[in-house]
Coordinates of C-alpha atoms in Angstrom, one line a residue:
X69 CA 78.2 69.1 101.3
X70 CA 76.6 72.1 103.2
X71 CA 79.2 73.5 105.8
X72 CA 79.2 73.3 109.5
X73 CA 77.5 76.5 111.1
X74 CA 77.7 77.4 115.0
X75 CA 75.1 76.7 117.2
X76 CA 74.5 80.1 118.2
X77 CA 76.0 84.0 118.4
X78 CA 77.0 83.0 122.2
X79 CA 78.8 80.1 121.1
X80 CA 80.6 81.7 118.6
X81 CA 81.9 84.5 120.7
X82 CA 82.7 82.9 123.2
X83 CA 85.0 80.6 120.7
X84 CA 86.5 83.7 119.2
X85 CA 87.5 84.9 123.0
X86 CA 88.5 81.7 123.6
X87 CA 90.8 81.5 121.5
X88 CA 92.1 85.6 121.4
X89 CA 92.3 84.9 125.4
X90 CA 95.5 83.1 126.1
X91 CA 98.4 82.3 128.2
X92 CA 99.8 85.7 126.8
X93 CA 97.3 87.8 127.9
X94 CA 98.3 86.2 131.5
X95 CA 102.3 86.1 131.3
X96 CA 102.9 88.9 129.0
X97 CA 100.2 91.6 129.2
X98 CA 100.7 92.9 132.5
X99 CA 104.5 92.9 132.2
X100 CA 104.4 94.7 129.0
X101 CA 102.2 97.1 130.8
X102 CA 104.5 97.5 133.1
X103 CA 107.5 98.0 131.0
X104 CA 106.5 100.5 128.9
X105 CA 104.6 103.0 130.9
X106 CA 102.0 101.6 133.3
X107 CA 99.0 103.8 133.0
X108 CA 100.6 105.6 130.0
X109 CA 100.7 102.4 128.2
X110 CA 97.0 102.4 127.9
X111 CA 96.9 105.1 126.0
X112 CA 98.8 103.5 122.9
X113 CA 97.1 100.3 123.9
X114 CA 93.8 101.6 123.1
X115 CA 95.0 103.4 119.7
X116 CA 96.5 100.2 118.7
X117 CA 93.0 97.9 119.7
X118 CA 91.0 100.7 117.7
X119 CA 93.3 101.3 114.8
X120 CA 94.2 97.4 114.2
X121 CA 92.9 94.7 116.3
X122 CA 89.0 95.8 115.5
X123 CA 89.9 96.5 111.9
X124 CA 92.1 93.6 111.1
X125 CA 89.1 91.4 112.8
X126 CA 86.5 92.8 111.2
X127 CA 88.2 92.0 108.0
X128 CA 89.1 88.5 109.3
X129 CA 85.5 87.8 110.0
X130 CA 84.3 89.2 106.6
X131 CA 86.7 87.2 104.6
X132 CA 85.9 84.4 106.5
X133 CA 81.9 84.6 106.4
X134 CA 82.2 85.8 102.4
X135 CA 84.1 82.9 101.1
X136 CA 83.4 80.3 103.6
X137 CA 86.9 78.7 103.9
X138 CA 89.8 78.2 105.8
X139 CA 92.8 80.9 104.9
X140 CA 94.5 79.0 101.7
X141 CA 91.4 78.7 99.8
X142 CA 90.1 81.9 100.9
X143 CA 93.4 83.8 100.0
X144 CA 92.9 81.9 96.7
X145 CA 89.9 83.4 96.1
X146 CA 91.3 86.5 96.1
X147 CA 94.3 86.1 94.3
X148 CA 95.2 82.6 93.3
X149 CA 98.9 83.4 93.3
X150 CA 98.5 83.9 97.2
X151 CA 97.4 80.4 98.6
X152 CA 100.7 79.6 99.4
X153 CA 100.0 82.6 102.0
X154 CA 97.0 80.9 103.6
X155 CA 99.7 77.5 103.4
X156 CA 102.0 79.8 105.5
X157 CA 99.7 80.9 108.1
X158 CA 98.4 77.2 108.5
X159 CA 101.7 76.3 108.9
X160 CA 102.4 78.9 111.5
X161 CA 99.6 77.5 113.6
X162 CA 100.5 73.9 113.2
X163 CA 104.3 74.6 114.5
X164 CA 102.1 76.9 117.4
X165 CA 99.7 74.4 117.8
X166 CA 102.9 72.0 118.4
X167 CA 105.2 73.9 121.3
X168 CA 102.1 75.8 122.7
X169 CA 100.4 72.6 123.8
X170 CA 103.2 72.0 125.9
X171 CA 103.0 74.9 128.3
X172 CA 99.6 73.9 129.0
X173 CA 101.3 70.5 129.7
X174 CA 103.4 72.1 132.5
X175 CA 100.0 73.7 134.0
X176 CA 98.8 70.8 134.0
X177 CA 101.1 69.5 136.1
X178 CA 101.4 72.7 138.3
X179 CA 97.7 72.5 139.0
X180 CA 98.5 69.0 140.9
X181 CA 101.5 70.4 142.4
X182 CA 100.1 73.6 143.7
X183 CA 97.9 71.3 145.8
X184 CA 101.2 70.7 148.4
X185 CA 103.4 73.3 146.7
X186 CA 105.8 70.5 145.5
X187 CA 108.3 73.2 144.4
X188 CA 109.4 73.8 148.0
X189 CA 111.1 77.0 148.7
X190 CA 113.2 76.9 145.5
X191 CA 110.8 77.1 142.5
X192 CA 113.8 78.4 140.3
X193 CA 115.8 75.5 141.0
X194 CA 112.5 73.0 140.8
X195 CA 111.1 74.1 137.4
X196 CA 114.3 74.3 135.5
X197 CA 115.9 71.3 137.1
X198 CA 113.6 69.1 138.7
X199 CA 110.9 69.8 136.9
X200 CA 112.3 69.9 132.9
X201 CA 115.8 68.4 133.6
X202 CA 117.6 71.0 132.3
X203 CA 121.0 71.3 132.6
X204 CA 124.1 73.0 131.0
X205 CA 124.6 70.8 128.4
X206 CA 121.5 71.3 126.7
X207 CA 120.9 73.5 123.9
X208 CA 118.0 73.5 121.1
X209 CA 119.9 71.2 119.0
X210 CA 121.1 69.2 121.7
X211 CA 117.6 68.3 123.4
X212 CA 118.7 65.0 125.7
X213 CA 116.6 62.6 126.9
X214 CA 112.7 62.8 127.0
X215 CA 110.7 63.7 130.3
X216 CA 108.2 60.8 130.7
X217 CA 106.8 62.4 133.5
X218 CA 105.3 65.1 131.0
X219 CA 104.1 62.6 128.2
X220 CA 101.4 62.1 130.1
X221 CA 99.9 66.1 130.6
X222 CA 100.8 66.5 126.9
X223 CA 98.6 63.2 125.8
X224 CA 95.8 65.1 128.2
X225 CA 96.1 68.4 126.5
X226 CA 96.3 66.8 123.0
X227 CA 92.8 65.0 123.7
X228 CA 91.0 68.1 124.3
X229 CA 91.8 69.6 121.2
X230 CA 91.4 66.2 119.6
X231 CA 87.9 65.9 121.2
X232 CA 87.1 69.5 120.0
X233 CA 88.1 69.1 116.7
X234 CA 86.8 65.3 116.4
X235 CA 83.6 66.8 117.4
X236 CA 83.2 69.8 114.9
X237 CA 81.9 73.6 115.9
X238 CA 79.1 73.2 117.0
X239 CA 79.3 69.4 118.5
X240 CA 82.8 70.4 120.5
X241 CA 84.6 73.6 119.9
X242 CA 81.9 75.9 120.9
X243 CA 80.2 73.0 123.7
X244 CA 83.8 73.3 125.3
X245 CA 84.1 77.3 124.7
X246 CA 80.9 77.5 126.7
X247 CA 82.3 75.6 129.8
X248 CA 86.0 77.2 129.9
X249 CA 85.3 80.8 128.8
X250 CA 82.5 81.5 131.9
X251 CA 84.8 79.7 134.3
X252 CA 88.1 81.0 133.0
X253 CA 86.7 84.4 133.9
X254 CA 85.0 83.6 137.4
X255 CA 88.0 82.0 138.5
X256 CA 90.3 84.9 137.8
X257 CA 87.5 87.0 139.3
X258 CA 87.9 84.6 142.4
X259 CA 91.4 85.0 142.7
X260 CA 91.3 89.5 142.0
X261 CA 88.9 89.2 145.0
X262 CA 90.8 87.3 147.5
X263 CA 94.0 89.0 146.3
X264 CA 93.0 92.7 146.2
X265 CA 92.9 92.7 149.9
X266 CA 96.1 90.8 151.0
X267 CA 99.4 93.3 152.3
X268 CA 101.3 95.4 149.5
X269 CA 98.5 94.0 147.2
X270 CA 97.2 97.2 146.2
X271 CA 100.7 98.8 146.1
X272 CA 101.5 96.1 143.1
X273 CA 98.0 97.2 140.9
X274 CA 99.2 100.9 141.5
X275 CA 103.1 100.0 140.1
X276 CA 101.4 98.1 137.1
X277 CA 98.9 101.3 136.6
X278 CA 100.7 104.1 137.4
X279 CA 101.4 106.5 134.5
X280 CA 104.7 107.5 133.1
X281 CA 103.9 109.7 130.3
X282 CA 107.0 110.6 129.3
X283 CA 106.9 107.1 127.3
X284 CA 104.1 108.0 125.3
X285 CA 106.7 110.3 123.3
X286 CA 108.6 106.7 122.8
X287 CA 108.2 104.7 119.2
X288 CA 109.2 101.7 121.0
X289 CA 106.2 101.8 123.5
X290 CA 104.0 102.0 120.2
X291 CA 105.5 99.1 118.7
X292 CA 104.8 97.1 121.8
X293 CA 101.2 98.5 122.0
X294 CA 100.4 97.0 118.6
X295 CA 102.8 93.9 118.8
X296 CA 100.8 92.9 122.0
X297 CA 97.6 92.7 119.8
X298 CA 99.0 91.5 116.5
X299 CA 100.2 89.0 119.4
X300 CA 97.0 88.5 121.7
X301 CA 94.1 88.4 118.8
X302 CA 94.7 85.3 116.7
X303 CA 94.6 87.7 113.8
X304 CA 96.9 87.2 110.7
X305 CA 97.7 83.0 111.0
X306 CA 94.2 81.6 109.5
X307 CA 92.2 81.1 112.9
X308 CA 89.7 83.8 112.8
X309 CA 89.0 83.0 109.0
X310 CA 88.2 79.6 109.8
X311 CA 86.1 80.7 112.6
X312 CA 84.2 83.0 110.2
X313 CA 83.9 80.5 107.8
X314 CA 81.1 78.4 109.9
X315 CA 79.1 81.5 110.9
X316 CA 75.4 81.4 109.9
X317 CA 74.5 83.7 106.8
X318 CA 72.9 86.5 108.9
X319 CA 75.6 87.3 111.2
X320 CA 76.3 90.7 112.9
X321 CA 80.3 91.0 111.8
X322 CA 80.8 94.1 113.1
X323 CA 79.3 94.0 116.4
X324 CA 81.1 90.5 116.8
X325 CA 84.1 91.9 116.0
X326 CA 84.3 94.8 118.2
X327 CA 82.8 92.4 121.2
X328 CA 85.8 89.7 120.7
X329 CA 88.6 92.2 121.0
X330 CA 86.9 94.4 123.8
X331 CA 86.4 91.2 125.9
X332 CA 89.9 89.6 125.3
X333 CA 91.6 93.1 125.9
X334 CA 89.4 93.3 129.1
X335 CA 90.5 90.0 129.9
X336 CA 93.9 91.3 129.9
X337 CA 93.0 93.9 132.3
X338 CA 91.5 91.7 134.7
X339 CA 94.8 89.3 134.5
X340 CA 97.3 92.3 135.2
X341 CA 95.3 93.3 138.3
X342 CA 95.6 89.3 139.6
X343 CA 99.0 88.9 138.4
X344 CA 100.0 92.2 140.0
X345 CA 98.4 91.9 143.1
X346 CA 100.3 89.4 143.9
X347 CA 103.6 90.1 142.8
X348 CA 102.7 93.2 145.0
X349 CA 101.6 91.2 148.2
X350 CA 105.0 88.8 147.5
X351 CA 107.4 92.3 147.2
X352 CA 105.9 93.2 150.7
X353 CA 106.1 89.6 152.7
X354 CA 109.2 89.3 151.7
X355 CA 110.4 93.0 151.7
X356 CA 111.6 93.5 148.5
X357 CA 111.3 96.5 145.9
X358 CA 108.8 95.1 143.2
X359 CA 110.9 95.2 140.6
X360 CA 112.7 92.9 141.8
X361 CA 109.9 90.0 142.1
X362 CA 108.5 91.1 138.3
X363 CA 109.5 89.1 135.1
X364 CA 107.4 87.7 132.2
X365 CA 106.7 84.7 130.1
X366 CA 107.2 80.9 131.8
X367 CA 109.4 82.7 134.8
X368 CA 106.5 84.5 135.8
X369 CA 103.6 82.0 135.5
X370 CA 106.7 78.5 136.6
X371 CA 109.0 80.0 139.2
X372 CA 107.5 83.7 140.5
X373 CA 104.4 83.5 141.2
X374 CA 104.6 79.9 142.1
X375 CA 106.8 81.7 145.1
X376 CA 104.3 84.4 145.8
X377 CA 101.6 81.1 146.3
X378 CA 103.9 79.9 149.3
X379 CA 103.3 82.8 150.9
X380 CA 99.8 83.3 150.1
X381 CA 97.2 82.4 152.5
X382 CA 95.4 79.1 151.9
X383 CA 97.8 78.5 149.0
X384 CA 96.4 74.7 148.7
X385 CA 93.3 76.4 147.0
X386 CA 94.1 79.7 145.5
X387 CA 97.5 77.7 143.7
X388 CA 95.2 75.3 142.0
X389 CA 93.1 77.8 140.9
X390 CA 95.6 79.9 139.1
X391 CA 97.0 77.2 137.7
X392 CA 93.6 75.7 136.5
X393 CA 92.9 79.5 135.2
X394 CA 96.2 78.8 132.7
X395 CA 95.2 75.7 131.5
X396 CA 91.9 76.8 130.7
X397 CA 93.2 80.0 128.8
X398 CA 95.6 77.4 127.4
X399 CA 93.4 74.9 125.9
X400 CA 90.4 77.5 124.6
X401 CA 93.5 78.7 122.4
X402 CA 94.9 75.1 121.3
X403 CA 91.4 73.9 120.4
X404 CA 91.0 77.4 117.7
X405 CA 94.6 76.8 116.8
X406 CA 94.0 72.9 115.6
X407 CA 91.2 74.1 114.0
X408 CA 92.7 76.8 112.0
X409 CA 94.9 73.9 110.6
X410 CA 92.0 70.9 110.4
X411 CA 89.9 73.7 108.0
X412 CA 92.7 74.4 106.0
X413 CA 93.3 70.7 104.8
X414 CA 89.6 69.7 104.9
X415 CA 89.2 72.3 102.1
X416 CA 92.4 71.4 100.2
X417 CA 92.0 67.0 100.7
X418 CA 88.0 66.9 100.8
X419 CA 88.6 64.7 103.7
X420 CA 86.2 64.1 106.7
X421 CA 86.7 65.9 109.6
X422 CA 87.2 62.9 112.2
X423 CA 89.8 61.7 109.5
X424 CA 91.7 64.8 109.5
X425 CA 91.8 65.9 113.2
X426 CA 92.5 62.5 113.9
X427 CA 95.5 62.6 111.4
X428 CA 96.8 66.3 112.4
X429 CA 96.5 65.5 116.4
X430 CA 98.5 62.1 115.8
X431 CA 101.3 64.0 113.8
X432 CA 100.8 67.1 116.3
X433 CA 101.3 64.7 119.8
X434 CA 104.4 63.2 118.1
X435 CA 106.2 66.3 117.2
X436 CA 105.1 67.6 120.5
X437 CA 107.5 65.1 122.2
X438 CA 110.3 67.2 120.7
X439 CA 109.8 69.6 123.7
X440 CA 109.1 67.6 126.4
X441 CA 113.0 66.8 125.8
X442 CA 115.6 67.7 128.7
X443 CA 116.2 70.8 126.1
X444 CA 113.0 71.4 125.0
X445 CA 112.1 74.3 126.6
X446 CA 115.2 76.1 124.6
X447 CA 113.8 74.9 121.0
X448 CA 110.3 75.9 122.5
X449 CA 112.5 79.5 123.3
X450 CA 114.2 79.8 119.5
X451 CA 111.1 78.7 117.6
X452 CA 108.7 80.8 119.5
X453 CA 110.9 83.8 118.9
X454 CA 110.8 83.4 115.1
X455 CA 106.8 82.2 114.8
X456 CA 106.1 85.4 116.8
X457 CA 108.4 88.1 116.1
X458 CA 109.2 87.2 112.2
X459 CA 106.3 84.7 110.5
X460 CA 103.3 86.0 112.3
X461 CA 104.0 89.6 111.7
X462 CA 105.4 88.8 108.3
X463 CA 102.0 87.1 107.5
X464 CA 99.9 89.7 108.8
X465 CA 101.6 92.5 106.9
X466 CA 101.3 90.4 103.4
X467 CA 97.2 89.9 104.6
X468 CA 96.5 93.4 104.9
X469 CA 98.9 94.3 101.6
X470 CA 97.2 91.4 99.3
X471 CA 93.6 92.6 100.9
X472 CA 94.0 96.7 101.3
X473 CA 96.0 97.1 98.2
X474 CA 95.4 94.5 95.5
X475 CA 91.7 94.2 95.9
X476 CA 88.6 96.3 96.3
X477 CA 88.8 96.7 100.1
X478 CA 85.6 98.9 100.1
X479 CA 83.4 96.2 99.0
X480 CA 84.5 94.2 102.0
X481 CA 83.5 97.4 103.8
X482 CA 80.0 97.3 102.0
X483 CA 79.3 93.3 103.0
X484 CA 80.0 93.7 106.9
X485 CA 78.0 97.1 107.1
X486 CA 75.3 95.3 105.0
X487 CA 75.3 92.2 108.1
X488 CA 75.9 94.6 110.6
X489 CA 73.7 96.6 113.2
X490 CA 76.0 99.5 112.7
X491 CA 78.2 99.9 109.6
X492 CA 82.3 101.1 109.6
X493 CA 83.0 104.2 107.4
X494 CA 86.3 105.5 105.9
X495 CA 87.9 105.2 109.4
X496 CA 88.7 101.6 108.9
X497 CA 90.0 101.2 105.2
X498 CA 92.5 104.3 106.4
X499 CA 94.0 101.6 109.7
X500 CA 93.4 98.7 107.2
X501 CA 95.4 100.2 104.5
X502 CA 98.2 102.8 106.0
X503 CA 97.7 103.0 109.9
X504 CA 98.1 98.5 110.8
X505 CA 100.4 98.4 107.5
X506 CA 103.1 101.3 108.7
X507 CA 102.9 99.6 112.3
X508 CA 103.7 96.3 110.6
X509 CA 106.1 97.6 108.4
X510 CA 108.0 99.3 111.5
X511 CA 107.9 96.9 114.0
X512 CA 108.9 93.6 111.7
X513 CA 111.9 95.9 110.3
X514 CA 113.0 95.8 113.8
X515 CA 112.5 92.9 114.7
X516 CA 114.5 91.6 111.7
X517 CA 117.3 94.1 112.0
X518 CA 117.3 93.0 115.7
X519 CA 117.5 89.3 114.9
X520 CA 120.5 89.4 112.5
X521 CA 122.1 92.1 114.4
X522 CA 122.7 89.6 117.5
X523 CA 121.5 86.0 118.3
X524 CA 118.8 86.1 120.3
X525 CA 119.0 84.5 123.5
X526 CA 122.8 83.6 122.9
X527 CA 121.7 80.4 121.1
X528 CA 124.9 79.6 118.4
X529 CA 124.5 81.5 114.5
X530 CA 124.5 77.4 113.6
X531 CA 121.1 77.3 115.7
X532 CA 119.6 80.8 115.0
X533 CA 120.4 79.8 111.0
X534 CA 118.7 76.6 110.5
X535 CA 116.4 76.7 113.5
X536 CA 115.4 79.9 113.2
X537 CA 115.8 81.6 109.7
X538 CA 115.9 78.2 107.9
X539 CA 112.4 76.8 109.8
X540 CA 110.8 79.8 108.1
X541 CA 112.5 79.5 104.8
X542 CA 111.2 75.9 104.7
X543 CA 107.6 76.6 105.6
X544 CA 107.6 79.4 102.8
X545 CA 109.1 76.8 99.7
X546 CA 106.4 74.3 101.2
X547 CA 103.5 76.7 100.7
X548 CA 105.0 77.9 97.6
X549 CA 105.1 74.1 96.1
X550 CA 101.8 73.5 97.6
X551 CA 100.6 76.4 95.3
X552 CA 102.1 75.1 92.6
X553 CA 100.3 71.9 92.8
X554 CA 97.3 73.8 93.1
X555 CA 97.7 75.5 89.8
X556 CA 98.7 72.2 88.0
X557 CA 95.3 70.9 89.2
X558 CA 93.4 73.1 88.1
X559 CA 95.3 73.2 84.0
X560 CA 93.5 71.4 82.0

């Protein structure tokens, strides 16, 4: 059966950005500017983006095009004792795919609330209580009862990705990319150009921007530069390959490469100027030092800024709006995240692709339901930490070891130039190789030695062991037995 192709180079850009362009490059970007340098942190920002995030997609996109498959079967191909990677990553998008759709549930919600500002004056108190129904007796293995009032957002943000998925490439994925992507970005244009010019505004950008170079001599600002595009790219958990794998034959890898991770890091840029603006303009109304208004991750984009909208001027419009911006950045990600996992068991079960999106969406809403619990943003809390911070990084480093060190990486060098308006010398088998591998080696060594030094977030060692470190361990003896089968099918 002759594989799907994208419509066009537009469309599948546009996917690609979609999905590199998330609610992290909203909620985390601009903090971790902020944290480790302003300015400066450009600087290691870049190197990272040009030493790792173009390589690593380049290579992603090469794989992907060459071998026209999903991770397991490409990985497979070039070593069949490392499906059970491609297994891993796929599974590291389905547990994503499974807590992530959730957040976009909650800006879902927010976009109807920001309407009135239904928070009132306490957004703290409203998210966490009102809002989630958490309270102190919760815990990620003690979840409570289920918040019905979220079941239907999820079911909302489940049929999107359904319908893209349903609908194939070229017939959803890249229809819907071609709506959210131009909007996403005019919207948060919108919202720079009404912000920019608000009190104390201006003062925020400058906090976020201005340089502290002394933290360029840091190794930790470093490992956050490239940890924030390992993070941001959808590189290293079987997206990008599947996205590559329904490219037409001519296609320009290189150029489409270096266009996806200039756009989503600009993206990032644009969405630290908006989220600083008005962190700045919020410091000033309510005369505070800034650094005292700043956080990241849901308390920034659930209880700060939904503050700073109370005090912004026509907030019945601009709330909506940055709340609509978030579930767009949300969903362009989910749809490329269902995807990675509907290739992977297409090519592994031969079956149709209505059958299996249909199947992985049913299974995917159900175990959504896990964290729409009174305590589900605490699992959503441990697991994310552990995806992130351990499997992702884990999986990227084993990629770029299988890929730069077990097989002939120049010939994958060769094939992209050969596509390509302008070809990638020596430059980036040295960042595939030593430069993205010694980052990876570094920062997932500390991030392991940080994790069994002290439980992160105070959850109990019970929780940490079997939600954490034992959630990983079974997702690798899965893809391990998975392999096995796979090499008892194919013995005669």
């Amino acid at each position: 059966m002759k594989r799907e192709q994208w419509g066009s180079r537009t469309g599948f850009i546009l996917a690609a950005v979609g999905s590199a362009v998330g609610l992290g490059n909203i909620w985390r970007f601009p903090y971790m500017a902020y944290e480790n340098g302003g300015g400066a942190f450009f600087i290691p920002y870049l190197f990272a983006m040009l030493t790792a995030g173009i390589p690593f997609m380049i290579l992603e996109f090469t794989l992907g095009h060459r071998y026209r498959s999903g991770a397991p079967r490409t990985l497979a191909t070039l070593n069949a004792r490392f499906e059970w990677l491609g297994w891993f990553q796929v599974m590291i998008s389905a547990i994503i795919a499974f807590y992530y759709v959730v957040v976009i549930a909650w800006a879902i919600s927010y976009t109807g609330f920001a309407v009135t500002q239904s928070w009132g004056e306490d957004s703290n108190g409203f998210f966490f209580g009102e809002f989630l129904g958490l309270t102190g007796d919760q815990s990620p293995s003690r979840l409570g009862g289920l918040q019905w009032h979220l079941l239907l957002p999820l079911a909302l943000a489940w049929a999107a990705s359904y319908f893209a998925t349903y609908r194939g490439v070229k017939g959803g994925i890249e229809k819907i990319n071609k709506v959210l992507m131009p909007l996403l970005f005019l919207m948060v244009l919108l919202l720079i150009a009404r912000i920019v010019f608000l009190p104390g505004a201006l003062d925020g950008i400058n906090w976020m921007f201005a340089p502290d170079f002394s933290k360029i001599r840091d190794l930790k600002v470093w490992s956050a530069a490239y940890g924030q595009i390992f993070f941001t790219l959808s590189v290293g958990f079987a997206i990008m390959l599947s996205y590559a794998s329904y490219l037409p034959e001519k296609s320009d890898i290189n150029n489409n490469a270096f266009m996806t991770v200039l756009m989503n890091c600009g993206f990032s840029m644009l969405a630290g100027i908006m989220i600083f603006g008005a962190l700045g303009y919020m410091a000033a109304a309510q005369d505070k030092a800034l650094t005292e208004v700043v956080s990241s991750g849901v308390g920034l984009a659930f209880v700060t800024l939904p503050t700073a909208i109370n005090l912004l001027p026509a907030p019945g419009i601009m709330g909506p709006l940055f709340f609509l911006a978030l579930v767009f950045a949300g969903v362009s990600s989910h749809i490329s995240i269902a995807e990675a996992v509907t290739t992977g068991l297409m090519d592994k079960t031969g079956w149709s692709r209505p059958k299996t999106a249909t199947l992985f969406c049913a299974a995917g809403f159900l175990a959504s339901l896990l964290f729409i619990t009174q305590g589900g943003l605490l699992l959503l809390d441990l697991v994310d930490y552990f995806i992130n911070n351990i499997a992702l990084l884990g999986a990227c480093l084993l990629e770029l070891l299988l890929v730069g060190w077990l097989c002939r990486l120049e010939d994958y060098r060769q094939y992209a130039n050969r596509l390509s308006e302008f070809s990638v010398g020596g430059w980036w088998r040295l960042c595939i190789k030593f430069v993205s591998v010694g980052m990876l080696v570094v920062i997932l060594f500390n991030n392991i030695a940080g994790a069994f030094r002290e439980n992160y977030g105070g959850y109990s060692d019970r929780e940490v062991l079997f939600l954490g470190w034992g959630m990983i361990a079974l997702m690798l003896v899965v893809a391990v037995l998975i392999n096995a089968g796979s090499k008892t099918e194919k013995t005669p």
